[in-house]
Coordinates of C-alpha atoms and ligand atoms in Angstrom, one line a residue:
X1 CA 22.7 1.4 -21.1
X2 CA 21.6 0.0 -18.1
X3 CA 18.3 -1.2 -17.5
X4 CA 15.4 1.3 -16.3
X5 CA 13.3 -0.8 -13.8
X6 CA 9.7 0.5 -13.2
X7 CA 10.5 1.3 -9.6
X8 CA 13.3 1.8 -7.5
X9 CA 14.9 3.0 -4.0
X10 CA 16.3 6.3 -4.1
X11 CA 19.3 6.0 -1.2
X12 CA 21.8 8.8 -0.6
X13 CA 24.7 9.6 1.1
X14 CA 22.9 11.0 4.3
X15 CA 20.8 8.0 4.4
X16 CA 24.4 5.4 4.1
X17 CA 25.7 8.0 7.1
X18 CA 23.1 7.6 9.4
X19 CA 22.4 4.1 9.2
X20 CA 26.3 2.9 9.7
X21 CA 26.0 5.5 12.3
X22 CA 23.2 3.5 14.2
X23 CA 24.9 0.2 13.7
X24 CA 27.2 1.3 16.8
X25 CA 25.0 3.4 18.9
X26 CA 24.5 0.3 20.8
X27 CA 20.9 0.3 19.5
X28 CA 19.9 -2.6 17.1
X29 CA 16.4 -2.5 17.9
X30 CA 13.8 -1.5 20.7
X31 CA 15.8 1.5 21.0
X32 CA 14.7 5.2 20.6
X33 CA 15.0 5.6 16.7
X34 CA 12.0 3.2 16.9
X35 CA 10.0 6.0 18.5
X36 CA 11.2 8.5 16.8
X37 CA 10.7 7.7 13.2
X38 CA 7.0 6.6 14.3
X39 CA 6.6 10.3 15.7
X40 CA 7.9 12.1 12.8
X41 CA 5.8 9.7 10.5
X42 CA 2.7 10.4 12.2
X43 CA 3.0 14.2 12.2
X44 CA 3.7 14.3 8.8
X45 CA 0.6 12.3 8.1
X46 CA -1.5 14.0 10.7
X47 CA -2.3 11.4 12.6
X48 CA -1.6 10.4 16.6
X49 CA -0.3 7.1 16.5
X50 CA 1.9 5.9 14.4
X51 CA 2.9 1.7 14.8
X52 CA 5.7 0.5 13.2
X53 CA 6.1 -2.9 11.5
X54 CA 8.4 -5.3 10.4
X55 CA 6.2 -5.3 6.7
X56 CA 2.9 -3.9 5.6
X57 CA 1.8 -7.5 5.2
X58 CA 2.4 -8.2 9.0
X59 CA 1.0 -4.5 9.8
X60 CA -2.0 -5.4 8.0
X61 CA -2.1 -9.1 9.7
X62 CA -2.4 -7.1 13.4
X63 CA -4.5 -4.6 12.1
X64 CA -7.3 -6.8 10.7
X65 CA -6.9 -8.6 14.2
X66 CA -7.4 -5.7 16.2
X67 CA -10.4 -4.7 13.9
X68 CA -12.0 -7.6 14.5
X69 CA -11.0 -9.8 12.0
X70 CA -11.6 -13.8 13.1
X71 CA -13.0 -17.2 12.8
X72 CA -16.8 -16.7 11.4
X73 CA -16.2 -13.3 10.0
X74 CA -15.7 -11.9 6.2
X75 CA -13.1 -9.1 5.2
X76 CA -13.8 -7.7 1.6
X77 CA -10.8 -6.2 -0.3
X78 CA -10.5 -5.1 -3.5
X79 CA -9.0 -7.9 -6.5
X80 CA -6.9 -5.4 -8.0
X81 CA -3.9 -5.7 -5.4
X82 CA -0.7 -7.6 -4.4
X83 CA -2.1 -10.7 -2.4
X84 CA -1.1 -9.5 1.0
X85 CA -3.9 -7.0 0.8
X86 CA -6.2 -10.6 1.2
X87 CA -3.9 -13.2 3.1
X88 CA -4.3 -10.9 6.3
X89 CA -8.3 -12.0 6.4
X90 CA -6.8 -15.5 5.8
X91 CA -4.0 -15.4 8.3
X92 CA -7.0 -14.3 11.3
X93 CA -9.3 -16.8 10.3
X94 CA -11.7 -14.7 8.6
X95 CA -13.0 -15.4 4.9
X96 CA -12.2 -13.1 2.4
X97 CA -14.1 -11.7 -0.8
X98 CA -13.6 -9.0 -3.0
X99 CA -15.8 -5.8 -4.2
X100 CA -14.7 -5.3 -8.0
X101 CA -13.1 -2.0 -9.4
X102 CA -13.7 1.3 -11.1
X103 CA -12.6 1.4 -14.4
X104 CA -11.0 4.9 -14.4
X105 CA -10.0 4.9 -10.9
X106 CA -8.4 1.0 -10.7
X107 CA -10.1 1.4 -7.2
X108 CA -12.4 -0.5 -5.7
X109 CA -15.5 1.0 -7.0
X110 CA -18.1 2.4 -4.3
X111 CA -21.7 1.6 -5.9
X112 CA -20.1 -2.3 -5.9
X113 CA -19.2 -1.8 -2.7
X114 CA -22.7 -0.4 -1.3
X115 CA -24.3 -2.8 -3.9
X116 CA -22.7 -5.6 -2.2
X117 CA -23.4 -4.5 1.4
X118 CA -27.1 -4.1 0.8
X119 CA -27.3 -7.8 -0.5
X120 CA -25.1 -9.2 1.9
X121 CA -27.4 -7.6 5.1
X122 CA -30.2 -8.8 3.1
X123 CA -28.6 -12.7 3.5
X124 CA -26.4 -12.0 7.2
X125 CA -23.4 -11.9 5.8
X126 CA -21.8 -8.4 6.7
X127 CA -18.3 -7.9 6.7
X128 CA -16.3 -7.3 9.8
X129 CA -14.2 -5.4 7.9
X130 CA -13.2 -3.7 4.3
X131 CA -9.9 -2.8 3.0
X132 CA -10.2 -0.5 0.2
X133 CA -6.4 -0.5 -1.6
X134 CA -5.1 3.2 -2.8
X135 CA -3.9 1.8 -6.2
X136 CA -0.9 3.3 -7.4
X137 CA -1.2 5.8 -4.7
X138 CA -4.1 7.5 -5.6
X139 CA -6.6 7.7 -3.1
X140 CA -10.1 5.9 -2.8
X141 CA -13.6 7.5 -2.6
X142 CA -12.9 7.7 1.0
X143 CA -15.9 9.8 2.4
X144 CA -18.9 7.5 1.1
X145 CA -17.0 4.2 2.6
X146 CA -16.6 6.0 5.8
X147 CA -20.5 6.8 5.9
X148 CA -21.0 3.1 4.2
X149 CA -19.3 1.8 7.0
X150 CA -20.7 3.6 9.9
X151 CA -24.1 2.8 8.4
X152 CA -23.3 -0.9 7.6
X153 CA -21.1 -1.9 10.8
X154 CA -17.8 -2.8 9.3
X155 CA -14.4 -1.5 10.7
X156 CA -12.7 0.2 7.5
X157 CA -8.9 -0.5 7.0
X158 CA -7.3 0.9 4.4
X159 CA -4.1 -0.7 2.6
X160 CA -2.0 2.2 1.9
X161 CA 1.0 0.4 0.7
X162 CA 1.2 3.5 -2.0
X163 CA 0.2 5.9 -0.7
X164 CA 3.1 7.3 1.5
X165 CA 1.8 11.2 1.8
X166 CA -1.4 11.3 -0.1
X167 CA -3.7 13.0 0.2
X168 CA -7.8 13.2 0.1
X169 CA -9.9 16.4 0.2
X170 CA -6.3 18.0 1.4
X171 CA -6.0 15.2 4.0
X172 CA -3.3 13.1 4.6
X173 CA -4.2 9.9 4.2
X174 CA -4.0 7.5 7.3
X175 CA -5.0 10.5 9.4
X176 CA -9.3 10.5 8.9
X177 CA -12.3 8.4 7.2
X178 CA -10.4 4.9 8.1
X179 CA -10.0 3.3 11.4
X180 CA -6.6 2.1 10.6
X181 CA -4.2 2.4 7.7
X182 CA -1.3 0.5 6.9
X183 CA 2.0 1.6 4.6
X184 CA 5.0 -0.3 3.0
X185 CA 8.3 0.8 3.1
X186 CA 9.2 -1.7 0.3
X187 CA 11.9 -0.5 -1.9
X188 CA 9.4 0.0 -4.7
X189 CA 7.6 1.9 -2.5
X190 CA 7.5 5.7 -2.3
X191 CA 9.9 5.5 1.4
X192 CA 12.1 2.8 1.8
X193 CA 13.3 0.8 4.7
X194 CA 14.2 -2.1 3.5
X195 CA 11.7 -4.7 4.7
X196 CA 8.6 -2.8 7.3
X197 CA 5.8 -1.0 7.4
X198 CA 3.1 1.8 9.3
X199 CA -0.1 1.1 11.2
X200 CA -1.8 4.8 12.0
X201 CA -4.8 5.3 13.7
X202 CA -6.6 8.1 15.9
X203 CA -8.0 5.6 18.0
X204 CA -5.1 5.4 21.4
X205 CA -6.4 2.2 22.2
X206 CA -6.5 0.6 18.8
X207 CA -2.7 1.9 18.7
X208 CA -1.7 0.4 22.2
X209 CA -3.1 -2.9 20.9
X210 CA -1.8 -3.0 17.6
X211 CA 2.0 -2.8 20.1
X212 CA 1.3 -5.4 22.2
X213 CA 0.0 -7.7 18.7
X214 CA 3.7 -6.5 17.4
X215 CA 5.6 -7.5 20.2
X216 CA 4.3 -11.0 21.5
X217 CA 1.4 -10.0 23.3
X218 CA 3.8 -8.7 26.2
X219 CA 3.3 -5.7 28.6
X220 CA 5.5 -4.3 30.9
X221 CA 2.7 -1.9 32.0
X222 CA 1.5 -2.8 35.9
X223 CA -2.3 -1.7 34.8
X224 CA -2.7 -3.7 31.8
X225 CA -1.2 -7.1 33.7
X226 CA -3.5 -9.6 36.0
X227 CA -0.8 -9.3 38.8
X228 CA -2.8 -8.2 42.4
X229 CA -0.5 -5.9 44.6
X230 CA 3.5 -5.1 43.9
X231 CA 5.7 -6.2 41.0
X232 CA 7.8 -8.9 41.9
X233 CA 10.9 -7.0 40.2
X234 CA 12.2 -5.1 37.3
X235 CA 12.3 -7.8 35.0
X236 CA 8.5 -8.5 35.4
X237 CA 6.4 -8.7 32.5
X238 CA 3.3 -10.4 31.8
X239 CA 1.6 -12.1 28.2
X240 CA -2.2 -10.9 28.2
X241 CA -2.5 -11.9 24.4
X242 CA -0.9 -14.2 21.4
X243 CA 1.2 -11.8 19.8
X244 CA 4.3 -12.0 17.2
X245 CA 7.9 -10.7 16.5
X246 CA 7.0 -8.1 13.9
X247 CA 9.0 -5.1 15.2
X248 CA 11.0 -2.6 12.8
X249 CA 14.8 -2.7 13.9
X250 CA 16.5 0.5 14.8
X251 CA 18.7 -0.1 11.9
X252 CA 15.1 0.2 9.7
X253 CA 13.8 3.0 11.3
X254 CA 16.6 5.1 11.0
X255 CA 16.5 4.7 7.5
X256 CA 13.1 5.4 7.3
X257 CA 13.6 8.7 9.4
X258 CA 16.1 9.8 7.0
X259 CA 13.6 9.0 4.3
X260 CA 10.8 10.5 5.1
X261 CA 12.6 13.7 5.4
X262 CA 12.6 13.5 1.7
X263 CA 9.4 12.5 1.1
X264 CA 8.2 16.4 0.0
X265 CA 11.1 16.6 -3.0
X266 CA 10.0 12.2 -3.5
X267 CA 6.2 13.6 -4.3
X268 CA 7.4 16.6 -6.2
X269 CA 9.8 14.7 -8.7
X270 CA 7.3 11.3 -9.5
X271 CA 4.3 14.3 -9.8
X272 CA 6.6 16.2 -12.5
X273 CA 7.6 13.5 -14.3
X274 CA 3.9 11.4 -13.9
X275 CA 3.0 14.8 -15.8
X276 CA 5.3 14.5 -18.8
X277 CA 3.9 11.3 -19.4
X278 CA 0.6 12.2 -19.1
X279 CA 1.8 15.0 -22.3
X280 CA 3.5 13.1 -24.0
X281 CA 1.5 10.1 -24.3
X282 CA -1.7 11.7 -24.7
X283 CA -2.1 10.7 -28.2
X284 CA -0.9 7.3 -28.4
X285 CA -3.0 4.5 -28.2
X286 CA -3.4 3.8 -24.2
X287 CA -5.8 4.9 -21.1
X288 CA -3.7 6.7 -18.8
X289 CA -4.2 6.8 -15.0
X290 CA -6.6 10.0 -13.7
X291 CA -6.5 12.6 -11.1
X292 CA -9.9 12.2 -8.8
X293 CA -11.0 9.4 -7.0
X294 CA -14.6 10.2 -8.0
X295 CA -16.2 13.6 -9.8
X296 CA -17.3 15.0 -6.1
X297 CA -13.8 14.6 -4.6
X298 CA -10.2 15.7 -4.9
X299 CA -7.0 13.9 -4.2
X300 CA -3.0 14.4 -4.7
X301 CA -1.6 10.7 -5.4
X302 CA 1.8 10.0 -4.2
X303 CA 2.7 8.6 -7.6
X304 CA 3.9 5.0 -6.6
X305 CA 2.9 3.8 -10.3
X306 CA 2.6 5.1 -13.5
X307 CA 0.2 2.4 -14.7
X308 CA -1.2 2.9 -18.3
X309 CA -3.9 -0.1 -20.0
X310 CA -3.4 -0.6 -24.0
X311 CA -6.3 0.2 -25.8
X312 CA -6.4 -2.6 -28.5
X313 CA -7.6 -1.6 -31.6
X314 CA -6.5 -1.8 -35.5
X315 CA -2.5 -1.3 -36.0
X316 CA -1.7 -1.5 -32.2
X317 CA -0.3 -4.4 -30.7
X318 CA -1.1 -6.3 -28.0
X319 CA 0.3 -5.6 -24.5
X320 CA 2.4 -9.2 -24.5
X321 CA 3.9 -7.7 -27.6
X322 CA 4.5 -4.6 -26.2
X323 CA 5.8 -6.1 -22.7
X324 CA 8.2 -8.3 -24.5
X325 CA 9.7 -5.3 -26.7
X326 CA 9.8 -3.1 -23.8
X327 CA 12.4 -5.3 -21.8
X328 CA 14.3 -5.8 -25.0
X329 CA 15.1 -2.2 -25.1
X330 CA 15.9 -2.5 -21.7
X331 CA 12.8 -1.2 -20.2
X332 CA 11.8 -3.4 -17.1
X333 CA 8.3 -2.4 -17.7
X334 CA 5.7 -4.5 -14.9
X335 CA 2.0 -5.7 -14.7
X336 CA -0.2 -4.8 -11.4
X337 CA -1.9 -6.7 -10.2
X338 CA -2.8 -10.6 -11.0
X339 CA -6.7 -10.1 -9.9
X340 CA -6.0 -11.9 -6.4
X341 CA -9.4 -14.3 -7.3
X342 CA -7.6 -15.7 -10.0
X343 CA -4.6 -17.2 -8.2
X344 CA -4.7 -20.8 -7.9
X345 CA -4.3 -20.8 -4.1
X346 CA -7.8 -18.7 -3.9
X347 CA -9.3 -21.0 -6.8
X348 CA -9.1 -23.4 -4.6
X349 CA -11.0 -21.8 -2.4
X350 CA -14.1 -21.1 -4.6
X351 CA -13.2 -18.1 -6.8
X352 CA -13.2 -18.1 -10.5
X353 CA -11.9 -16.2 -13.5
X354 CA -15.0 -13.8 -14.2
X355 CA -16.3 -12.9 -10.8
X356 CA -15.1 -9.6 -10.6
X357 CA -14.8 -8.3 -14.5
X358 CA -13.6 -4.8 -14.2
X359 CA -9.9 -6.1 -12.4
X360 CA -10.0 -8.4 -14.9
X361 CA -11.0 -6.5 -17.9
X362 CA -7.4 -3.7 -16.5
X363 CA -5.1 -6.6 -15.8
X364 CA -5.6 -7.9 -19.6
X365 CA -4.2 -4.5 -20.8
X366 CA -2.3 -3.0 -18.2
X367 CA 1.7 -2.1 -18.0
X368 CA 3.4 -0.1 -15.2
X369 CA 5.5 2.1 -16.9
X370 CA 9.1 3.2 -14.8
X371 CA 8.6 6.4 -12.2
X372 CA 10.8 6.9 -9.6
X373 CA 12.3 10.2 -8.5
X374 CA 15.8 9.7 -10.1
X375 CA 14.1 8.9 -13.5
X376 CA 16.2 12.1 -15.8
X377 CA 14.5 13.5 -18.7
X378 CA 16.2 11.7 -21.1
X379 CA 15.5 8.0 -19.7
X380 CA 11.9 9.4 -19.1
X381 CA 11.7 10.5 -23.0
X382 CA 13.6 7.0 -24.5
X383 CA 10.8 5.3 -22.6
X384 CA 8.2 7.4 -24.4
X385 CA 9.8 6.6 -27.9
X386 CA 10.1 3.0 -27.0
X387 CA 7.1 2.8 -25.7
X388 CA 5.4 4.0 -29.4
X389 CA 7.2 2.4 -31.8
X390 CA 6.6 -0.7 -29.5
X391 CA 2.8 -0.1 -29.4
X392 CA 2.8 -0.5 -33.2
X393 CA 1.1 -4.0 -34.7
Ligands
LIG401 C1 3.7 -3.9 -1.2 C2 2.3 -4.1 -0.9 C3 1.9 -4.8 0.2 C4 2.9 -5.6 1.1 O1 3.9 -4.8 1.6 P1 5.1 -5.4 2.3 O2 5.7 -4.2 3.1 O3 6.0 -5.9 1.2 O4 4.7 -6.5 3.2 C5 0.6 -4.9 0.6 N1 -0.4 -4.3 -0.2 C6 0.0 -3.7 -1.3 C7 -1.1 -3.0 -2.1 C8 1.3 -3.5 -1.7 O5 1.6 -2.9 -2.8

């Protein structure tokens, strides 16, 4: 049998069609299916601008930048994420610190955060901005960071890397509560293109800046250049800001266009099969992932992970045990996240194991189980049998 990874891209023949189809429409890249697959993105996520990226990490590099991110300023995120979610304060200058988790959630928690934010104006030392991460695609306690943050002063950027088509309090996420919000297109990810990525925003001039950050800092429009009286010709452009090369080729977007036109059936197949799991785990030894961000708020996850923590106890082994047993049936089970503190590279910076507890306390049990929408039945119920006898001390 082959092995059953914990995610993977789901690519069909419609998909294969289109994209050798764009390969000689004499667009590679900067043509229209750029445009187009940022349109169709944006209304499906009920938002009105819709930038796309050559990653999330680079999305989330301009997006901190446009926010406000810099030299002398602080960007909280949460520990429990993939270390991009932390580099992009890095990568702007900023310092970076985290805001711990909920337990139940695997979100950042919100009383940390507001605890946090009431010392830190008690000492100065607001942040410019927080990025709350929608772990495993289910949404954070959006509403009371939006009123933290208009109270406190910080821009709020959500890292939606799982959260393709979530929604909170029937929302779409990306489209209210954060100033900016920023998606993968990983192949682990719920859409696919490869490599790239989404900025949204409601904000038109946020969106127009985030372009010009993608693209080099260049403009070809006459009232956003320094140029007094007529353009000296059609080739004219001018630089008005240090930007980068972190555009989506047409050859990307197409396939996310073709993607996202299955993102409905996507949700409906990792929902289905996120609730046989939850059935038929329910009595074995392990805390399974829940449905709310908070008791006062609903939310549909997109289902990117099916993360569960072991719950040690007497006749249950540990989750190295179980890890190891797992991939030698085959199962190519996975661990997220690392707490980002605890990687060398930001222990060198001043962060130590013990700072933020409740990541730490979920990384020492946890184990991404597979989902992904071709997942059958049958795979789904060998990992559930594997998955018990390997739990057994
Ligand atoms: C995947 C991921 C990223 C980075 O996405 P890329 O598109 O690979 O750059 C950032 N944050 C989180 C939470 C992710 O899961």
């Amino acid at each position: 049998m082959d092995v059953i990874p914990y995610a993977t891209q789901s690519i069909n023949e419609d998909d294969i069609a289109a994209v050798q189809e764009i390969l000689t429409s004499g667009w590679l890249t900067q043509g229209p299916a750029g445009p187009r697959f940022e349109e169709a993105f944006a209304q499906r996520h009920g938002v009105s601008h819709a930038v796309a990226v050559s990653s999330a990490t680079a999305g989330l590099h301009i997006a901190c930048l446009a926010l406000g991110a810099g030299p002398g300023k602080t960007v909280w995120t949460s520990p429990n994420s993939f270390v991009a979610s932390a580099n992009c304060a890095l990568y702007c200058g900023a310092d970076v610190d985290f805001v711990d988790i909920d337990p139940l959630t695997r979100n950042m928690s919100t009383p940390a955060l507001k605890a946090k934010l009431e010392q830190a104006e008690r000492g100065g030392m607001l942040p410019a901005v927080v990025i709350p991460v929608h772990f495993s695609g289910l949404p954070c306690d959006l509403a009371p960071m939006r009123a933290l943050a208009d109270h406190f002063g910080f821009k709020l950027l959500e890292d939606a890397s799982h959260a393709v088509g979530a929604s909170y309090q029937a929302q779409p996420i990306g489209s209210r509560y954060a100033d900016a919000s920023v998606f993968s297109f990983h192949p682990v990810k719920i859409i696919t293109t490869g490599e790239g990525g989404m900025v949204t925003t409601q904000d038109a001039a946020l969106a127009r800046r985030l372009q010009l950050l993608r693209s080099h800092g260049i403009t070809r429009n006459a009232d956003e250049m320094s140029l007094q009286g007529p353009m000296p010709g059609p080739w004219y452009y001018e630089q008005v800001t240090l930007g980068f090369n972190y555009r989506m080729t047409d050859i990307q977007s197409t396939l996310g266009y073709m993607q996202l036109q299955r993102l409905d059936q996507f949700h409906i197949a990792r929902e289905r099969l996120a609730e046989r799991y939850d059935q038929q785990l329910a009595h074995l030894p392990l805390k399974l992932p829940v449905r709310a961000p908070s008791d006062a708020s609903t939310a549909r996850s997109s289902w990117h992970l099916y993360a569960v923590e072991v719950v040690p106890g007497p006749g249950v082994a540990d989750r190295e045990t179980v890890f190891k047993r797992l991939w030698d049936e085959r199962i190519a089970v996975n661990v997220h996240y690392i707490p980002i503190h605890t990687q060398p590279f930001f222990r060198a910076r001043g962060f130590r194991a013990g700072q933020f507890p409740a990541a730490e306390a979920y990384y020492a049990q946890a184990l991404s189980i597979p989902l992904y929408p071709a997942l059958t039945d049958a795979q789904q119920d060998y990992v559930v049998a594997q998955l018990t006898q390997a739990l057994k001390a």
